[in-house]
Coordinates of N, CA, C and O in Angstrom, one line a residue:
M801 N 0.8 -1.1 0.1 CA 0.0 0.0 0.1 C 0.8 1.2 -0.1 O 0.6 2.2 -0.8
I802 N 1.8 1.4 0.9 CA 2.7 2.5 1.0 C 3.5 2.7 -0.3 O 3.7 3.7 -0.7
G803 N 4.0 1.5 -0.8 CA 4.7 1.7 -2.1 C 3.9 2.1 -3.3 O 4.4 2.8 -4.1
G804 N 2.6 1.9 -3.2 CA 1.6 2.2 -4.3 C 1.4 3.6 -4.1 O 1.7 4.5 -5.1
I805 N 1.5 4.2 -2.9 CA 1.3 5.7 -2.8 C 2.5 6.3 -3.1 O 2.6 7.5 -3.9
V806 N 3.6 5.9 -2.6 CA 4.8 6.4 -3.1 C 5.1 6.5 -4.6 O 5.6 7.5 -5.2
A807 N 4.8 5.4 -5.3 CA 5.1 5.3 -6.7 C 3.8 6.4 -7.4 O 4.4 7.1 -8.3
A808 N 2.8 6.5 -6.9 CA 1.8 7.4 -7.5 C 2.4 9.0 -7.2 O 2.2 9.8 -8.2
V809 N 2.7 9.3 -5.9 CA 3.3 10.8 -5.7 C 4.4 11.0 -6.7 O 4.6 12.0 -7.5
L810 N 5.4 10.0 -6.8 CA 6.6 10.1 -7.6 C 6.3 10.3 -9.0 O 6.8 11.2 -9.8
G811 N 5.3 9.7 -9.4 CA 4.7 9.8 -10.9 C 4.1 11.1 -11.1 O 4.3 11.8 -12.2
V812 N 3.3 12.0 -10.2 CA 2.9 13.1 -10.3 C 4.0 14.1 -10.2 O 3.9 15.0 -11.0
V813 N 5.0 13.9 -9.2 CA 6.2 14.9 -9.3 C 6.8 14.8 -10.6 O 7.3 15.8 -11.0
V814 N 7.1 13.6 -11.1 CA 8.0 13.5 -12.3 C 7.2 14.2 -13.5 O 7.9 15.0 -14.3
C815 N 5.8 14.0 -13.7 CA 5.2 14.6 -14.7 C 5.0 16.0 -14.5 O 5.2 16.8 -15.6
A816 N 4.9 16.5 -13.4 CA 4.8 17.9 -13.0 C 6.2 18.7 -13.4 O 6.0 19.6 -13.6
G817 N 7.2 18.0 -13.2 CA 8.4 18.4 -13.2 C 9.1 18.5 -14.6 O 10.0 19.0 -14.9
S818 N 8.3 17.7 -15.4 CA 9.2 17.5 -16.9 C 9.0 19.0 -17.4 O 8.4 19.7 -17.4
A819 N 10.1 19.1 -18.4 CA 10.2 20.3 -19.1 C 10.9 19.9 -20.6 O 11.5 18.8 -20.6
E820 N 10.6 20.8 -21.5 CA 11.0 20.5 -22.8 C 12.1 21.6 -23.1 O 12.0 22.9 -22.9
A821 N 13.2 21.3 -23.9 CA 14.3 22.0 -24.3 C 14.2 22.0 -25.9 O 14.2 21.0 -26.4
A822 N 14.3 23.3 -26.5 CA 14.1 23.4 -27.8 C 15.3 22.7 -28.4 O 15.3 22.3 -29.8
G823 N 16.6 23.0 -27.9 CA 17.8 22.7 -28.6 C 18.3 21.1 -28.3 O 17.8 20.4 -27.5
N824 N 19.5 20.9 -29.1 CA 20.0 19.5 -28.7 C 21.0 19.8 -27.9 O 22.3 20.4 -28.3
L825 N 21.1 19.3 -26.6 CA 22.1 19.5 -25.6 C 23.4 18.6 -25.8 O 24.3 18.9 -25.2
T826 N 23.2 17.9 -26.8 CA 24.3 17.0 -27.0 C 25.1 17.3 -28.3 O 26.2 16.8 -28.5
A827 N 24.7 18.5 -29.0 CA 25.5 19.0 -30.1 C 26.6 20.0 -29.6 O 26.7 20.5 -28.4
R828 N 27.4 20.4 -30.5 CA 28.3 21.4 -30.3 C 27.6 22.9 -30.1 O 26.5 22.9 -30.8
A829 N 28.2 23.7 -29.5 CA 27.4 24.9 -29.1 C 27.4 25.7 -30.6 O 28.2 25.8 -31.3
T830 N 26.3 26.3 -30.5 CA 26.0 27.1 -31.6 C 26.9 28.5 -31.4 O 26.6 29.3 -30.2
R831 N 27.5 28.9 -32.5 CA 28.5 30.2 -32.3 C 27.6 31.3 -32.6 O 27.1 31.3 -33.8
L832 N 27.4 32.2 -31.6 CA 26.8 33.5 -31.8 C 28.0 34.4 -32.6 O 29.0 34.3 -32.5
P833 N 27.3 35.6 -33.3 CA 28.3 36.5 -33.9 C 29.1 37.2 -32.8 O 28.5 37.3 -31.9
P834 N 30.4 37.2 -32.9 CA 31.4 37.8 -31.9 C 30.7 39.2 -31.6 O 30.6 40.0 -32.3
L835 N 30.8 39.4 -30.1 CA 30.4 40.6 -29.6 C 31.8 41.5 -29.3 O 32.5 41.1 -28.5
V836 N 32.0 42.6 -30.1 CA 33.2 43.3 -30.1 C 32.9 44.8 -29.7 O 32.0 45.2 -30.1
F837 N 33.6 45.1 -28.6 CA 33.4 46.4 -28.0 C 34.8 47.3 -28.5 O 35.8 46.9 -28.3
D838 N 34.4 48.4 -29.1 CA 35.2 49.4 -29.7 C 35.9 50.3 -28.4 O 35.4 50.2 -27.3
K839 N 36.6 51.3 -28.9 CA 37.2 52.3 -27.9 C 36.2 53.1 -27.3 O 36.4 53.7 -26.2
E840 N 34.8 53.2 -27.8 CA 34.0 53.9 -27.2 C 32.9 53.1 -26.6 O 31.8 53.6 -26.4
F841 N 33.3 51.9 -26.4 CA 32.4 50.6 -25.9 C 31.2 50.5 -26.4 O 30.2 50.3 -26.0
K842 N 31.1 50.8 -28.0 CA 30.0 50.5 -28.7 C 30.1 48.9 -29.2 O 31.2 48.7 -29.5
P843 N 28.9 48.2 -29.1 CA 29.2 46.7 -29.4 C 28.9 46.5 -30.8 O 28.1 47.5 -31.4
S844 N 29.6 45.6 -31.3 CA 29.4 45.1 -32.7 C 27.9 44.6 -33.0 O 27.5 44.6 -34.3
V845 N 27.2 44.1 -32.0 CA 25.9 43.4 -32.2 C 25.1 44.2 -31.1 O 25.5 44.3 -29.9
Q846 N 23.9 44.8 -31.6 CA 23.0 45.2 -30.4 C 21.9 44.3 -30.0 O 21.4 44.5 -28.9
T847 N 21.5 43.3 -30.8 CA 20.5 42.3 -30.3 C 20.7 40.9 -30.8 O 21.2 40.6 -31.8
Y848 N 20.6 39.9 -29.8 CA 21.0 38.6 -30.1 C 19.6 37.9 -29.7 O 19.0 38.2 -28.7
E849 N 19.0 37.2 -30.8 CA 17.9 36.2 -30.6 C 18.3 34.7 -30.2 O 19.0 34.2 -31.0
L850 N 17.8 34.5 -29.1 CA 18.2 33.1 -28.4 C 16.9 32.3 -28.2 O 15.8 32.8 -27.9
T851 N 17.1 30.9 -27.9 CA 16.2 30.1 -27.7 C 16.3 29.3 -26.5 O 17.8 28.9 -26.3
T852 N 15.7 29.1 -25.5 CA 15.7 28.4 -24.2 C 16.0 26.9 -24.8 O 15.6 26.5 -25.7
G853 N 17.0 26.3 -23.9 CA 17.5 25.0 -24.0 C 18.6 24.8 -25.3 O 18.8 23.7 -25.5
T854 N 19.1 25.8 -25.8 CA 20.0 25.7 -26.9 C 21.4 26.3 -26.4 O 21.4 26.9 -25.7
Y855 N 22.3 25.4 -26.6 CA 23.7 25.5 -26.1 C 24.5 26.6 -27.0 O 24.8 26.3 -28.3
Y856 N 25.0 27.7 -26.5 CA 25.7 28.7 -27.4 C 27.1 29.0 -26.9 O 27.4 28.8 -25.7
R857 N 27.8 29.6 -27.8 CA 29.0 30.0 -27.4 C 29.0 31.4 -27.8 O 28.9 31.7 -29.0
L858 N 29.4 32.4 -26.8 CA 29.4 33.8 -27.0 C 30.7 34.1 -27.0 O 31.4 33.8 -25.8
T859 N 31.4 34.8 -28.0 CA 32.8 35.3 -27.9 C 32.6 36.8 -27.6 O 31.9 37.6 -28.3
V860 N 33.3 37.3 -26.6 CA 33.3 38.7 -26.1 C 34.6 39.2 -26.3 O 35.6 38.6 -25.8
E861 N 34.8 40.4 -27.2 CA 36.2 40.8 -27.4 C 36.2 42.3 -27.1 O 35.4 43.0 -27.5
S862 N 37.2 42.6 -26.3 CA 37.5 43.9 -26.1 C 38.5 44.6 -26.9 O 39.8 44.0 -27.1
K863 N 38.3 45.7 -27.6 CA 39.2 46.6 -28.4 C 39.2 47.8 -27.9 O 39.5 48.9 -28.5
A864 N 38.8 47.8 -26.5 CA 38.7 49.3 -25.9 C 40.0 50.0 -25.5 O 40.0 51.2 -25.3
G865 N 41.0 49.0 -25.2 CA 42.1 49.6 -24.9 C 42.2 50.1 -23.7 O 43.2 51.0 -23.2
D866 N 41.3 49.7 -22.7 CA 41.2 50.4 -21.3 C 40.5 49.3 -20.4 O 39.9 48.2 -21.0
E867 N 40.7 49.5 -19.2 CA 39.9 48.6 -18.2 C 38.5 48.7 -18.1 O 38.0 49.9 -18.0
W868 N 37.8 47.8 -18.2 CA 36.3 47.9 -18.1 C 35.7 46.3 -17.7 O 36.5 45.4 -17.9
Q869 N 34.4 46.4 -17.5 CA 33.7 45.0 -17.1 C 32.5 44.9 -18.0 O 31.7 45.7 -18.1
F870 N 32.6 43.7 -18.8 CA 31.4 43.2 -19.5 C 30.3 42.7 -18.6 O 30.6 41.9 -17.7
A871 N 29.2 43.1 -18.7 CA 28.1 42.6 -17.7 C 26.9 42.2 -18.5 O 26.3 43.0 -19.3
A872 N 26.4 41.2 -18.2 CA 25.1 40.7 -18.6 C 24.4 39.8 -17.4 O 24.1 38.7 -17.7
P873 N 24.2 40.4 -16.3 CA 24.0 39.5 -15.2 C 22.6 38.8 -15.1 O 22.4 37.6 -14.6
E874 N 21.5 39.4 -15.7 CA 20.3 38.7 -15.7 C 20.2 37.7 -16.7 O 19.5 36.7 -16.4
L875 N 20.9 37.7 -17.8 CA 20.9 36.7 -18.7 C 21.7 35.5 -18.2 O 21.2 34.4 -18.1
F876 N 22.7 35.8 -17.6 CA 23.6 34.4 -16.8 C 23.0 34.1 -15.6 O 23.2 32.9 -15.4
A877 N 22.2 34.8 -15.1 CA 21.5 34.5 -13.7 C 20.2 33.3 -14.2 O 19.8 32.6 -13.5
N878 N 19.9 33.6 -15.5 CA 18.8 32.7 -15.9 C 19.3 31.9 -17.0 O 18.5 31.3 -18.0
S879 N 20.5 31.3 -17.0 CA 21.1 30.5 -17.8 C 22.0 29.5 -17.1 O 22.4 29.9 -16.0
Y880 N 22.4 28.4 -17.7 CA 23.3 27.4 -17.1 C 24.5 27.8 -17.9 O 24.7 27.8 -19.2
V881 N 25.5 28.3 -17.1 CA 26.8 28.6 -17.7 C 27.8 27.4 -17.5 O 28.1 27.1 -16.7
E882 N 27.9 26.9 -18.7 CA 28.8 25.7 -18.7 C 30.4 25.8 -18.6 O 30.8 25.1 -17.9
Q883 N 30.6 26.9 -19.3 CA 32.1 26.9 -19.2 C 32.6 28.4 -19.7 O 31.8 29.1 -20.3
I884 N 33.4 29.1 -19.1 CA 34.1 30.2 -19.5 C 35.6 29.9 -19.8 O 36.4 29.4 -19.2
A885 N 35.8 30.5 -21.1 CA 37.3 30.1 -21.6 C 38.2 31.6 -22.0 O 37.5 32.2 -22.7
I886 N 39.3 31.5 -21.4 CA 40.1 32.5 -21.8 C 41.5 31.9 -22.0 O 42.1 31.4 -21.0
R887 N 41.9 32.2 -23.2 CA 43.1 31.8 -23.7 C 43.1 30.1 -23.5 O 42.2 29.4 -23.8
D888 N 44.2 29.7 -22.7 CA 44.2 28.3 -22.3 C 43.7 28.0 -21.1 O 43.8 26.9 -20.6
I889 N 42.9 28.9 -20.4 CA 42.3 28.6 -19.1 C 40.8 28.5 -19.4 O 40.1 29.3 -20.0
E890 N 40.4 27.4 -18.5 CA 38.7 27.2 -18.9 C 38.4 27.1 -17.4 O 38.9 26.4 -16.6
I891 N 37.2 27.6 -17.2 CA 36.4 27.7 -16.0 C 35.0 26.6 -16.1 O 34.4 27.2 -17.1
H892 N 34.9 25.4 -15.5 CA 33.8 24.8 -15.9 C 32.7 24.8 -14.8 O 33.1 24.9 -13.7
G893 N 31.4 24.7 -15.1 CA 30.5 24.5 -14.0 C 30.2 25.9 -13.3 O 30.2 26.0 -12.2
A894 N 30.5 27.1 -13.9 CA 30.6 28.4 -13.4 C 29.1 28.8 -12.9 O 28.9 29.7 -12.0
R895 N 28.0 28.3 -13.5 CA 26.5 28.4 -13.2 C 26.3 29.8 -13.6 O 25.3 30.0 -14.1
S896 N 26.8 30.7 -12.8 CA 26.6 32.2 -13.1 C 27.8 33.0 -12.6 O 28.5 32.5 -11.8
F897 N 27.7 34.3 -13.1 CA 28.8 35.2 -12.7 C 28.2 36.6 -12.9 O 27.2 37.0 -13.5
G898 N 28.9 37.6 -12.2 CA 28.2 39.0 -12.2 C 29.1 39.8 -13.5 O 28.2 40.4 -14.2
W899 N 30.2 39.7 -13.7 CA 30.7 40.3 -14.9 C 32.0 39.7 -15.2 O 32.9 39.0 -14.4
I900 N 32.7 40.1 -16.4 CA 33.9 39.6 -16.8 C 34.9 41.1 -16.9 O 34.4 41.9 -17.6
E901 N 36.0 41.1 -16.1 CA 36.8 42.4 -16.4 C 37.8 42.1 -17.4 O 38.6 41.1 -17.3
F902 N 37.9 43.1 -18.3 CA 39.1 43.2 -19.3 C 40.1 44.2 -18.7 O 39.6 45.4 -18.6
D903 N 41.4 43.9 -18.4 CA 42.3 44.9 -18.2 C 43.1 45.4 -19.1 O 43.8 46.3 -19.1
A904 N 42.9 44.8 -20.3 CA 43.5 45.1 -21.6 C 42.7 44.5 -22.6 O 41.8 43.7 -22.5
D905 N 43.0 44.8 -24.0 CA 42.2 44.0 -25.1 C 42.6 42.6 -24.8 O 43.3 42.1 -24.4
G906 N 41.4 41.8 -25.3 CA 41.4 40.3 -25.2 C 40.0 39.7 -25.6 O 39.3 40.5 -26.0
V907 N 40.0 38.4 -25.5 CA 39.0 37.8 -25.8 C 38.6 36.8 -24.7 O 39.5 36.0 -24.0
V908 N 37.1 36.6 -24.5 CA 36.6 35.5 -23.6 C 35.5 34.8 -24.3 O 34.8 35.5 -25.1
N909 N 35.4 33.4 -24.1 CA 34.4 32.7 -24.7 C 33.5 32.1 -23.5 O 34.0 31.6 -22.6
I910 N 32.1 32.4 -23.7 CA 31.2 31.9 -22.7 C 30.3 31.0 -23.4 O 29.7 31.3 -24.3
Y911 N 30.3 29.7 -22.9 CA 29.3 28.7 -23.1 C 28.2 28.5 -22.3 O 28.5 28.3 -21.1
F912 N 27.0 28.7 -22.6 CA 25.9 28.8 -22.0 C 24.5 28.2 -22.6 O 24.5 28.2 -23.7
I913 N 23.5 28.0 -21.7 CA 22.2 27.6 -22.1 C 21.2 28.3 -21.3 O 21.1 28.2 -20.2
P914 N 20.7 29.3 -22.4 CA 19.6 30.0 -21.7 C 18.2 29.1 -21.2 O 17.7 28.3 -21.8
I915 N 17.9 29.3 -19.9 CA 16.8 28.5 -19.3 C 15.4 29.1 -19.2 O 14.5 28.7 -18.8
R916 N 15.5 30.6 -19.2 CA 14.3 31.3 -18.9 C 14.2 32.4 -20.1 O 15.0 33.2 -20.1
P917 N 12.8 32.3 -20.6 CA 12.5 33.5 -21.6 C 12.8 34.8 -21.1 O 12.3 35.0 -19.8
G918 N 12.9 35.8 -21.8 CA 12.8 37.2 -21.3 C 13.8 38.1 -22.1 O 14.6 37.8 -23.1
E919 N 14.0 39.2 -21.9 CA 15.1 40.3 -22.5 C 15.8 40.6 -21.4 O 15.4 41.1 -20.4
Y920 N 17.3 40.5 -21.9 CA 18.2 40.7 -20.7 C 19.2 41.6 -21.3 O 19.8 41.3 -22.5
G921 N 19.5 42.8 -20.8 CA 20.4 43.8 -21.3 C 21.8 43.4 -21.1 O 22.1 42.5 -20.1
F922 N 22.8 43.7 -21.9 CA 24.2 43.8 -21.9 C 25.1 45.0 -22.1 O 24.3 45.9 -22.5
G923 N 26.1 45.1 -21.6 CA 26.9 46.3 -21.8 C 28.1 46.3 -20.8 O 28.6 45.5 -20.2
V924 N 28.5 47.5 -20.5 CA 29.6 48.0 -19.4 C 29.0 48.2 -18.2 O 27.9 48.8 -17.9
R925 N 29.5 47.3 -17.2 CA 29.1 47.4 -15.8 C 29.2 48.8 -15.3 O 30.1 49.6 -15.6
G926 N 27.9 49.3 -14.7 CA 27.8 50.5 -14.2 C 27.3 51.6 -15.1 O 27.1 52.7 -14.6
R927 N 27.0 51.1 -16.4 CA 26.3 52.1 -17.5 C 25.0 51.4 -17.9 O 24.7 50.3 -17.6
E928 N 24.3 52.2 -18.5 CA 23.1 51.7 -19.2 C 23.4 50.4 -20.2 O 24.4 50.6 -20.8
P929 N 22.5 49.6 -20.3 CA 22.7 48.5 -21.4 C 22.8 49.1 -22.7 O 22.1 50.1 -22.9
V930 N 23.7 48.7 -23.4 CA 24.0 49.1 -24.9 C 23.4 48.0 -25.9 O 23.4 48.2 -27.1
G931 N 23.0 46.9 -25.4 CA 22.4 45.8 -26.3 C 21.5 45.1 -25.4 O 21.3 45.0 -24.2
K932 N 21.0 43.8 -26.1 CA 20.1 43.0 -25.4 C 20.1 41.6 -26.0 O 20.4 41.4 -27.2
F933 N 19.8 40.7 -25.2 CA 19.6 39.1 -25.4 C 18.1 39.0 -25.4 O 17.5 39.3 -24.3
V934 N 17.4 38.5 -26.5 CA 16.0 38.3 -26.4 C 15.9 36.7 -26.4 O 16.3 36.1 -27.5
V935 N 15.5 36.2 -25.3 CA 15.3 34.8 -25.1 C 13.9 34.3 -25.4 O 12.9 34.8 -24.6
K936 N 13.8 33.2 -26.2 CA 12.3 32.8 -26.6 C 12.4 31.5 -26.3 O 13.1 30.7 -26.1

């Protein structure tokens, strides 16, 4: 009797908790157009259209020639961040982060899966957003 109740409750929990992802999570990351910031901190791309459940690779490049921080906190708080790669250094299972600081020109690759739809701004930390990620 107890076993039947436990099985029924587990069945309800499993069905209620099921979700669908639009992307193939076993595939290689979809490469987004590089996001390059110039000396005036203007981005090369203003809007990215993303889909929940799709695995992405975002390359952020600084050509600003100065110290600054790239920030997209709402996007990464609503995503699974699988990896951050800078040159030969990789950080795995980062989950989320506040910003990435560039002390000089350079490149960082962020591998992530958006998990919640919405519009999330990006730009220079401490300034108004200069672009957005639209997640559907």
